[in-house]
mmCIF file of C-alpha atoms in Angstrom:
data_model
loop_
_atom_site.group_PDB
_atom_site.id
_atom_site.type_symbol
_atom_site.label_atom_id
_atom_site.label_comp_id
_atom_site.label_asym_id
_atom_site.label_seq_id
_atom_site.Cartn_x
_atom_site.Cartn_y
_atom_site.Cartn_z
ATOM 1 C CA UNK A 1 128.082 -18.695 99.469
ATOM 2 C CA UNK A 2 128.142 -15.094 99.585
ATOM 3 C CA UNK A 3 127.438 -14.868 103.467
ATOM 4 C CA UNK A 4 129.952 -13.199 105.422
ATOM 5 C CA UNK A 5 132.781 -15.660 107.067
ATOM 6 C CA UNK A 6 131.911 -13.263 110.357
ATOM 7 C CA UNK A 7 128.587 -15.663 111.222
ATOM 8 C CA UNK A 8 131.083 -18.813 110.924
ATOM 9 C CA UNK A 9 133.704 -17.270 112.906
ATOM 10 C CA UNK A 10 131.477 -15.689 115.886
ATOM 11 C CA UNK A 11 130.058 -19.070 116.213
ATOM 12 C CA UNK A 12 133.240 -20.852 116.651
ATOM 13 C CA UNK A 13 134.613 -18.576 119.160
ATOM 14 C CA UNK A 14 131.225 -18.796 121.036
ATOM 15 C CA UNK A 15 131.592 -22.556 121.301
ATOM 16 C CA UNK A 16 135.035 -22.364 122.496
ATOM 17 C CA UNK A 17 134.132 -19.904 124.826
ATOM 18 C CA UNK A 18 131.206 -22.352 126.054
ATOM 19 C CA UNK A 19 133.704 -24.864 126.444
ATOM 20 C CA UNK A 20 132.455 -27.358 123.552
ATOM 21 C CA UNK A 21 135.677 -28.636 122.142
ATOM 22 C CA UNK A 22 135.296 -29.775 118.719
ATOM 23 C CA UNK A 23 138.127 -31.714 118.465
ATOM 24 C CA UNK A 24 137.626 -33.640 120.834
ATOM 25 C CA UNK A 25 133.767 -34.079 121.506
ATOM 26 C CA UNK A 26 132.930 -37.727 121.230
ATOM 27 C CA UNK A 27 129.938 -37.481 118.754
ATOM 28 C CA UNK A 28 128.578 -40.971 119.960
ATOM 29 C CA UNK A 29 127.038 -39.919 122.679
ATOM 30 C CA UNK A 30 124.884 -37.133 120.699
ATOM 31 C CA UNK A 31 125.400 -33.653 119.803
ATOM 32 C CA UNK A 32 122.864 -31.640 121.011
ATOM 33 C CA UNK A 33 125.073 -27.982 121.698
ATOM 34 C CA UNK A 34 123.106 -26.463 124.858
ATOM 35 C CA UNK A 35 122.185 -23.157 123.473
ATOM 36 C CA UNK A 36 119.945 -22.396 126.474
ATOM 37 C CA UNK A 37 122.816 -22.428 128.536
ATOM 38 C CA UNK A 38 125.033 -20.691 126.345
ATOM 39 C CA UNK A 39 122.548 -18.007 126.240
ATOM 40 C CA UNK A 40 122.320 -17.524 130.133
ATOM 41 C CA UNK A 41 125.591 -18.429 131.244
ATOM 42 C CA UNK A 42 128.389 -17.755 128.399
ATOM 43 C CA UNK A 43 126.012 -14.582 127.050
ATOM 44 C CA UNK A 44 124.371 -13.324 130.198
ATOM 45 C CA UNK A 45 121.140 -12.831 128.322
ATOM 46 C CA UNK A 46 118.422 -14.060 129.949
ATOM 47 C CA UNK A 47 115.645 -16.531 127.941
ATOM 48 C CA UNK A 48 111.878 -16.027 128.606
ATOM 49 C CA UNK A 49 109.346 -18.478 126.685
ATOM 50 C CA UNK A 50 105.952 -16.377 125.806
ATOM 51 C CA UNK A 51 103.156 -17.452 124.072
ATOM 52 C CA UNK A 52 103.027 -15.110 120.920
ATOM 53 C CA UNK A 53 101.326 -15.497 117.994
ATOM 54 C CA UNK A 54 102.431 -17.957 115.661
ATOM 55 C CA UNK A 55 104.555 -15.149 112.720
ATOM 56 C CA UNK A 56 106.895 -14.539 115.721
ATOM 57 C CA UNK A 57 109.122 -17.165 116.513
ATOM 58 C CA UNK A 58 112.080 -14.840 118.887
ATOM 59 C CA UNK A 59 112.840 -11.566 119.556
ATOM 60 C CA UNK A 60 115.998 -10.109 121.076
ATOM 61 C CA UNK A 61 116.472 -6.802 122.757
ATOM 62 C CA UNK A 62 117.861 -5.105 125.708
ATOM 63 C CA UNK A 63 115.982 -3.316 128.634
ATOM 64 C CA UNK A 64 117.386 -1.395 131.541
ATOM 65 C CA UNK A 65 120.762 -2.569 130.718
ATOM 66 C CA UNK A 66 119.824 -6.255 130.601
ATOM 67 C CA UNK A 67 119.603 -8.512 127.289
ATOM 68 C CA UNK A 68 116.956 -11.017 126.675
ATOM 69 C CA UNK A 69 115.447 -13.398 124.434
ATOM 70 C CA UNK A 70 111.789 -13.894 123.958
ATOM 71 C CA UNK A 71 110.420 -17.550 122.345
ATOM 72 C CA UNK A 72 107.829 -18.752 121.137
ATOM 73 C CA UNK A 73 106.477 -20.865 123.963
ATOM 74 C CA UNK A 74 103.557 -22.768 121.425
ATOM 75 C CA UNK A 75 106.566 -23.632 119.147
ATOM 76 C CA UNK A 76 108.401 -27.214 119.601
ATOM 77 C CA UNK A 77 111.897 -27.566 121.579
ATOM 78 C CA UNK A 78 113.625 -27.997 118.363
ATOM 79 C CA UNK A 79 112.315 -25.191 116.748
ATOM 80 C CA UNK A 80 113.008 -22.908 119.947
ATOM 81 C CA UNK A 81 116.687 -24.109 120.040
ATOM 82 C CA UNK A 82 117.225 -22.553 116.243
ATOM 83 C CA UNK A 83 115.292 -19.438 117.314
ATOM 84 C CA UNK A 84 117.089 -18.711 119.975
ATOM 85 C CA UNK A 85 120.549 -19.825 118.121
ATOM 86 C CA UNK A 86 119.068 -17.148 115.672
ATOM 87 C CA UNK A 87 118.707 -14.196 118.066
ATOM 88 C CA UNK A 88 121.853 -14.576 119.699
ATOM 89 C CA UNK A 89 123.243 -14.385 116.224
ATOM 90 C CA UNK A 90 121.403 -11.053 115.340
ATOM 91 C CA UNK A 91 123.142 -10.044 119.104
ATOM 92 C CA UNK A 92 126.826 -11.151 118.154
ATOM 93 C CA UNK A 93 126.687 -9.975 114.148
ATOM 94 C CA UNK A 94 123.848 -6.922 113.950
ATOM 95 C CA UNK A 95 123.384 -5.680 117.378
ATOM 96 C CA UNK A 96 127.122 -4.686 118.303
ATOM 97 C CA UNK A 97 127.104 -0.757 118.426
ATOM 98 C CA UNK A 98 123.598 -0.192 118.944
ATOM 99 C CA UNK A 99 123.914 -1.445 122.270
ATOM 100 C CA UNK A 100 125.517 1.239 123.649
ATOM 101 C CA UNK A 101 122.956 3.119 123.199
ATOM 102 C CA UNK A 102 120.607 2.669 125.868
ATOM 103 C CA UNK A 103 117.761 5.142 125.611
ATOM 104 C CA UNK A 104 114.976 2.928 126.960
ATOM 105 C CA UNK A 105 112.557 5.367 126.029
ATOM 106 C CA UNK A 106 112.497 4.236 122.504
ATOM 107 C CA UNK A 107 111.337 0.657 123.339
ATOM 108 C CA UNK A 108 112.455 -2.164 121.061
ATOM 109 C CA UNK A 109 116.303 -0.841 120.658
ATOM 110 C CA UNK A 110 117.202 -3.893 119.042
ATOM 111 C CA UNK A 111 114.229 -6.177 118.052
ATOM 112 C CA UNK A 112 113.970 -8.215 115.469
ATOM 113 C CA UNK A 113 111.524 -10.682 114.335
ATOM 114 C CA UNK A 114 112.383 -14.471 112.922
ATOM 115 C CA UNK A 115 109.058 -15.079 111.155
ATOM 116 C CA UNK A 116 109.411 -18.582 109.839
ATOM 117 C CA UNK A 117 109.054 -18.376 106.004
ATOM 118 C CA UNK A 118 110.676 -14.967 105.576
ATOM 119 C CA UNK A 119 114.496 -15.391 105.149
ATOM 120 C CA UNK A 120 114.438 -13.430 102.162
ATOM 121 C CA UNK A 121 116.669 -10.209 103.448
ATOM 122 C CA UNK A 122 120.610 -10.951 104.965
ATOM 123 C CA UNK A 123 120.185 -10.188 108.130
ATOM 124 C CA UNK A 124 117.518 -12.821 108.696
ATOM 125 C CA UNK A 125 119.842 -15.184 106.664
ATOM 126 C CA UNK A 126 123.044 -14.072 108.362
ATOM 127 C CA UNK A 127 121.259 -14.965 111.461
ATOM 128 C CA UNK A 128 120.375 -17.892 110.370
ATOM 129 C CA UNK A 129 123.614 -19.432 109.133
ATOM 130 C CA UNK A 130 124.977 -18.352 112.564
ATOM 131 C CA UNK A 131 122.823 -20.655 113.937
ATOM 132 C CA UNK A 132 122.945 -23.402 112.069
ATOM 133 C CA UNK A 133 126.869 -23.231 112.552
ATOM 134 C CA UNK A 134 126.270 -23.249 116.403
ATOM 135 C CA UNK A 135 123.597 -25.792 116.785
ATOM 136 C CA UNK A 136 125.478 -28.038 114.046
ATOM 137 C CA UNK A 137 129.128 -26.953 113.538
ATOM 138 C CA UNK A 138 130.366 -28.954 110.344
ATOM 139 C CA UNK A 139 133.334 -30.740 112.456
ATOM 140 C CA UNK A 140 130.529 -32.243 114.195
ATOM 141 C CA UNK A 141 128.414 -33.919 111.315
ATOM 142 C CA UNK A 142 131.714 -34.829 109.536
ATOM 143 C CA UNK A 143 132.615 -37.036 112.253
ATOM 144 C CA UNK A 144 129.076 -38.382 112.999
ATOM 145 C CA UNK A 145 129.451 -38.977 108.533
ATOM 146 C CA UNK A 146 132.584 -40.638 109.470
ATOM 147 C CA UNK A 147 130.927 -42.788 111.805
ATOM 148 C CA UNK A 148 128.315 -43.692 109.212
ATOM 149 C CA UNK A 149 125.353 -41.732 111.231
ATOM 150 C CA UNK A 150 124.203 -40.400 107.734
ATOM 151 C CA UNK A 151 120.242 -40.294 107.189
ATOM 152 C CA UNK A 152 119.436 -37.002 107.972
ATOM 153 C CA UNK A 153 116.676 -38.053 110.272
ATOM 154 C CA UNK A 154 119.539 -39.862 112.379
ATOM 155 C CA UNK A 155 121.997 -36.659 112.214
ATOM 156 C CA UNK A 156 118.850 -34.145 112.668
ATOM 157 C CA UNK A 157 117.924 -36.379 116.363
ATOM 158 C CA UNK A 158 121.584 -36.070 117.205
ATOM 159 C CA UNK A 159 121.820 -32.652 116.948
ATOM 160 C CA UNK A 160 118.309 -32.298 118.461
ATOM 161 C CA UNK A 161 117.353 -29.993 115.408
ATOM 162 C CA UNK A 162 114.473 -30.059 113.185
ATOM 163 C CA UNK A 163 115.288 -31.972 110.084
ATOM 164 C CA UNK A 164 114.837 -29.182 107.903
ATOM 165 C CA UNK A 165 117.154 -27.274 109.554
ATOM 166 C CA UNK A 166 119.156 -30.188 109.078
ATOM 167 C CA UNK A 167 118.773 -30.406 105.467
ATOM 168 C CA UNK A 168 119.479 -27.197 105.185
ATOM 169 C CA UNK A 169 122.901 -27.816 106.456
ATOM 170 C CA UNK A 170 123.748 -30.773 104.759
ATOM 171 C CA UNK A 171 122.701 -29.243 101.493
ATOM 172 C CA UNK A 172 124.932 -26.030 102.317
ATOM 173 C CA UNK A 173 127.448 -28.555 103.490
ATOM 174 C CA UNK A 174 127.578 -30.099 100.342
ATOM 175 C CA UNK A 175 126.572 -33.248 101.848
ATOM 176 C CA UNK A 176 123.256 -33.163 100.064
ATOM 177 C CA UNK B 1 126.900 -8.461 104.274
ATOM 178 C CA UNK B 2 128.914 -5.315 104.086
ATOM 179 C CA UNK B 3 126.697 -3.400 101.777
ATOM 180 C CA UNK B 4 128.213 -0.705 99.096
ATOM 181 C CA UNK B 5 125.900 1.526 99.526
ATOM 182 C CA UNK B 6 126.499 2.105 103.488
ATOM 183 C CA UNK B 7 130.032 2.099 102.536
ATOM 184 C CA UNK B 8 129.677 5.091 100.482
ATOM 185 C CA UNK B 9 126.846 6.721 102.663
ATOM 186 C CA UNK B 10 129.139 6.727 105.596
ATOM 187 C CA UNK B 11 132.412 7.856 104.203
ATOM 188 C CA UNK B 12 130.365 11.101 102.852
ATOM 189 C CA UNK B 13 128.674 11.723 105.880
ATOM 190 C CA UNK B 14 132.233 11.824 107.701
ATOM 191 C CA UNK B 15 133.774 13.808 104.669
ATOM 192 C CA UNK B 16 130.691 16.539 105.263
ATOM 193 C CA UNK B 17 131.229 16.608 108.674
ATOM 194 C CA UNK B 18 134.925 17.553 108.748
ATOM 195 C CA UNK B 19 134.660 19.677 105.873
ATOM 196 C CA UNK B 20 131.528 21.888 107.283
ATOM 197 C CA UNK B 21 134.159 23.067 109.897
ATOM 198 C CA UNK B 22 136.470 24.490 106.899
ATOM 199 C CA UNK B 23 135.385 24.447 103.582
ATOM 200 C CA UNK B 24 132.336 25.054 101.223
ATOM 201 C CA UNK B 25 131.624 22.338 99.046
ATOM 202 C CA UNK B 26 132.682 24.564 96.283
ATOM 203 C CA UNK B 27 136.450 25.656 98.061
ATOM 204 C CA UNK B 28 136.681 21.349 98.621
ATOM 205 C CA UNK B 29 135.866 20.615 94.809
ATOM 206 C CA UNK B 30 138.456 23.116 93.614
ATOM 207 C CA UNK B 31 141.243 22.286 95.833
ATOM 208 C CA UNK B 32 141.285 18.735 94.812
ATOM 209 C CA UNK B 33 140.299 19.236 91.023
ATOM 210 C CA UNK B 34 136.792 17.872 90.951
ATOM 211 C CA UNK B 35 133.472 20.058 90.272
ATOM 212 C CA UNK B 36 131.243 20.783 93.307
ATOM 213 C CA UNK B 37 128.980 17.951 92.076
ATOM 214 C CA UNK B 38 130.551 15.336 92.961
ATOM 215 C CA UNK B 39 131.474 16.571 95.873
ATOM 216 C CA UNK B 40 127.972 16.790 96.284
ATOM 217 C CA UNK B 41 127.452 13.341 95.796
ATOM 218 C CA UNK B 42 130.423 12.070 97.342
ATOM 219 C CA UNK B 43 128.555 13.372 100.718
ATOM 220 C CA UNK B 44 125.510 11.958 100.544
ATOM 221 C CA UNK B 45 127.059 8.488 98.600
ATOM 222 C CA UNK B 46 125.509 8.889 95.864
ATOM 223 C CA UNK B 47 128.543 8.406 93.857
ATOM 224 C CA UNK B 48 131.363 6.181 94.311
ATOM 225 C CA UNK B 49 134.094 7.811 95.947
ATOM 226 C CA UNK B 50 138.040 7.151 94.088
ATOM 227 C CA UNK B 51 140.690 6.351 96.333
ATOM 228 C CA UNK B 52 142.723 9.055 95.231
ATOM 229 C CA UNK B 53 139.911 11.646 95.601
ATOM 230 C CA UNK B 54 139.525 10.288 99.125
ATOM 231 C CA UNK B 55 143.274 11.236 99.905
ATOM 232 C CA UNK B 56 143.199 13.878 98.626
ATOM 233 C CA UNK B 57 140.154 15.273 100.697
ATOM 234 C CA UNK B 58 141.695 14.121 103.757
ATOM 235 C CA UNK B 59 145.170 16.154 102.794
ATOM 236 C CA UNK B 60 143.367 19.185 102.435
ATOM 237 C CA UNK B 61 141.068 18.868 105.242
ATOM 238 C CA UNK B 62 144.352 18.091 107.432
ATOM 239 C CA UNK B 63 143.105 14.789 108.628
ATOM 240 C CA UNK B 64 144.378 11.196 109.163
ATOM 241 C CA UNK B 65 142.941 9.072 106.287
ATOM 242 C CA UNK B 66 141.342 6.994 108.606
ATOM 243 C CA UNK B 67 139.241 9.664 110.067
ATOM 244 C CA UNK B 68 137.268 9.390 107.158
ATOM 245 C CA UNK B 69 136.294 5.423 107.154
ATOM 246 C CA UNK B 70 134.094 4.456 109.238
ATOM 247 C CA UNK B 71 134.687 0.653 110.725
ATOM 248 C CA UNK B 72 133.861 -2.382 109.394
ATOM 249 C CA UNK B 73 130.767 -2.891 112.487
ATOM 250 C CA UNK B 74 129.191 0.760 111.725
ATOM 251 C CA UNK B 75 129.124 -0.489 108.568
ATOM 252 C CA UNK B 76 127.112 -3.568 109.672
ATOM 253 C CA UNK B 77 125.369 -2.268 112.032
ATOM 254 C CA UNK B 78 123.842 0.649 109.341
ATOM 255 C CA UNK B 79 122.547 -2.567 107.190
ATOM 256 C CA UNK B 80 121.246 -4.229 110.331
ATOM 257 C CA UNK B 81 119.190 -1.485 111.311
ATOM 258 C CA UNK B 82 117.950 -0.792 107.670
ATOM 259 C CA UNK B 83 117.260 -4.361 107.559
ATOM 260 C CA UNK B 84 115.206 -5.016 110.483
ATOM 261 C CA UNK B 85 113.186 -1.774 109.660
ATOM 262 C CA UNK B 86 112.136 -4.017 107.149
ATOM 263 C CA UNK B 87 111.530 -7.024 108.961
ATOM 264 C CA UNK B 88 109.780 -5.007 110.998
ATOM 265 C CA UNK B 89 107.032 -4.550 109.017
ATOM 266 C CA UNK B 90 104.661 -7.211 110.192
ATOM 267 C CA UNK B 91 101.419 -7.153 111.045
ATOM 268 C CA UNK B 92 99.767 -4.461 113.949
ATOM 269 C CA UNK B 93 98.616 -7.140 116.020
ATOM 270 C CA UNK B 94 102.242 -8.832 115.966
ATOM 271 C CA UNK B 95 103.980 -5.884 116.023
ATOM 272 C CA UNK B 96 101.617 -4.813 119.450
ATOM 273 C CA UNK B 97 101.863 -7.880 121.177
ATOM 274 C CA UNK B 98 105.830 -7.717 120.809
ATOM 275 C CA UNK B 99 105.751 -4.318 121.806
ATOM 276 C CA UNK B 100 103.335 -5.220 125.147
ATOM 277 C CA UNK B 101 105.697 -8.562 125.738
ATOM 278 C CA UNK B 102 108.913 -6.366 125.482
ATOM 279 C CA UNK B 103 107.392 -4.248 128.039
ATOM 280 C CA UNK B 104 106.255 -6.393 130.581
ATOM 281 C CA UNK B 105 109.527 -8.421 130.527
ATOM 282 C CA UNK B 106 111.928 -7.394 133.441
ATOM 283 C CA UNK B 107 114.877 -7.969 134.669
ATOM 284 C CA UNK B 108 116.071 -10.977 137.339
ATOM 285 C CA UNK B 109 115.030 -14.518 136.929
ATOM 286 C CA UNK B 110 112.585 -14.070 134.061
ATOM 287 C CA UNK B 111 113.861 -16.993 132.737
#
């Protein structure tokens, strides 16, 4: 895959960071990674649900020196979990320098949109694979594999993701 | 994700930058043996800069070679924000009611 290594990476160090420890997670009790709380505690950005219209699943920006996270509250809990997975990857990989600017007179500094069906430019794909590496890093499903949890509807309620997002992953995986 | 182009962009905007303070594009392109049009478009990126040529700019403008690359994040970060310009581009109504929610949204225990 052509993607950068740098989504892979950033969502490694953010798990260790969280204190999930791959190694040594047992997988059987399930493997849902608490991205809420990685937001709020590990990230200090804070996560606010809002009813927009359906095209906008997150945005991410910063205001008056704080960073936060808008969902889509009429979107289901799986679905949220990915977005926001998906904003704090545009924070860690695409936000960086910009954030030092903070001129709050031009509003959205740093906003982006995840419209569902448009991953057709790399940033939105970056973000993306960032998340799919946090919600469902691949030492994970190879030990849930291992222990012959393999349908993807079984791995995809482990992980509490969507089981698209879970094909996805298998598929990029190779598992699929 | 690190994108050629920006690559190329950014290295000539740094190369114009230091060499506004001492040179013509013209006095540049003769001192390292290359014609004033592709020193040209070694500025704006337009053409891919050589390695040697990129030494050799920094020799004559008395500068440390790294002076003239730009990091691996400004890189990124030039991509991201072309990027999400395009993203960006979603409907008014969308676009509005981000901009409203973005506004109302302050600090403390939003969440």
């Amino acid at each position: 895959m052509k993607i950068s290594t740098t989504a892979t990476k950033k969502a490694k160090k953010l798990l260790a960071q969280a204190g999930v420890n791959l190694d040594s997670l047992d997988v059987s009790g399930g493997c849902s990674i608490d991205v809420n709380k990685i937001a709020e505690d590990v990230l200090k950005i804070t996560v606010v649900p809002h009813p927009f219209t359906n095209e906008i699943s997150g945005v991410f920006f910063k205001k008056d020196g704080k960073l936060f996270i808008g969902v889509n509250s009429t979107h289901n809990d799986k679905r949220n979990r990915f977005t926001i997975a998906h904003e704090i990857g545009h924070y860690l990989l695409h936000a960086g320098e910009a954030l030092h600017y903070d001129d709050s007179s031009k509003l959205p500094l740093v906003a982006a949109y995840f419209r569902s069906d448009n991953v057709a430019n790399e940033v939105e794909r970056e973000a993306n694979h960032f998340a799919a590496e946090l919600l469902m890093p691949a030492e994970l499903i190879a030990k849930c594999v291992e222990a012959n949890i393999k349908s993807t509807t079984a791995l995809a309620e482990r992980f509490n993701v969507s089981e698209q997002a879970m094909t996805y992953r298998l598929v990029n995986l190779g598992y699929l | 994700m690190i994108d050629e182009k920006h690559v190329y962009v950014l290295i000539g905007n740094r190369i114009k930058e230091l060499r506004d303070k001492k040179f013509s594009q013209e006095e540049l392109a003769k001192a390292i043996g290359v014609s004033r049009a592709s020193i040209a478009n070694y500025e704006s990126g337009k053409q891919a800069i050589y390695i040697s040529d990129l030494y050799k700019i920094a020799d004559v403008l008395e500068v440390d070679i790294a002076s003239l690359l730009p990091s691996i994040d400004q890189i990124r970060l030039q991509s991201a924000e072309e990027k999400l310009e395009e993203v960006t581009n979603i409907g008014e109504t969308a676009r509005k009611e981000l901009e409203d929610f973005i506004k109302n949204t302050q600090g403390g225990d939003a969440s």
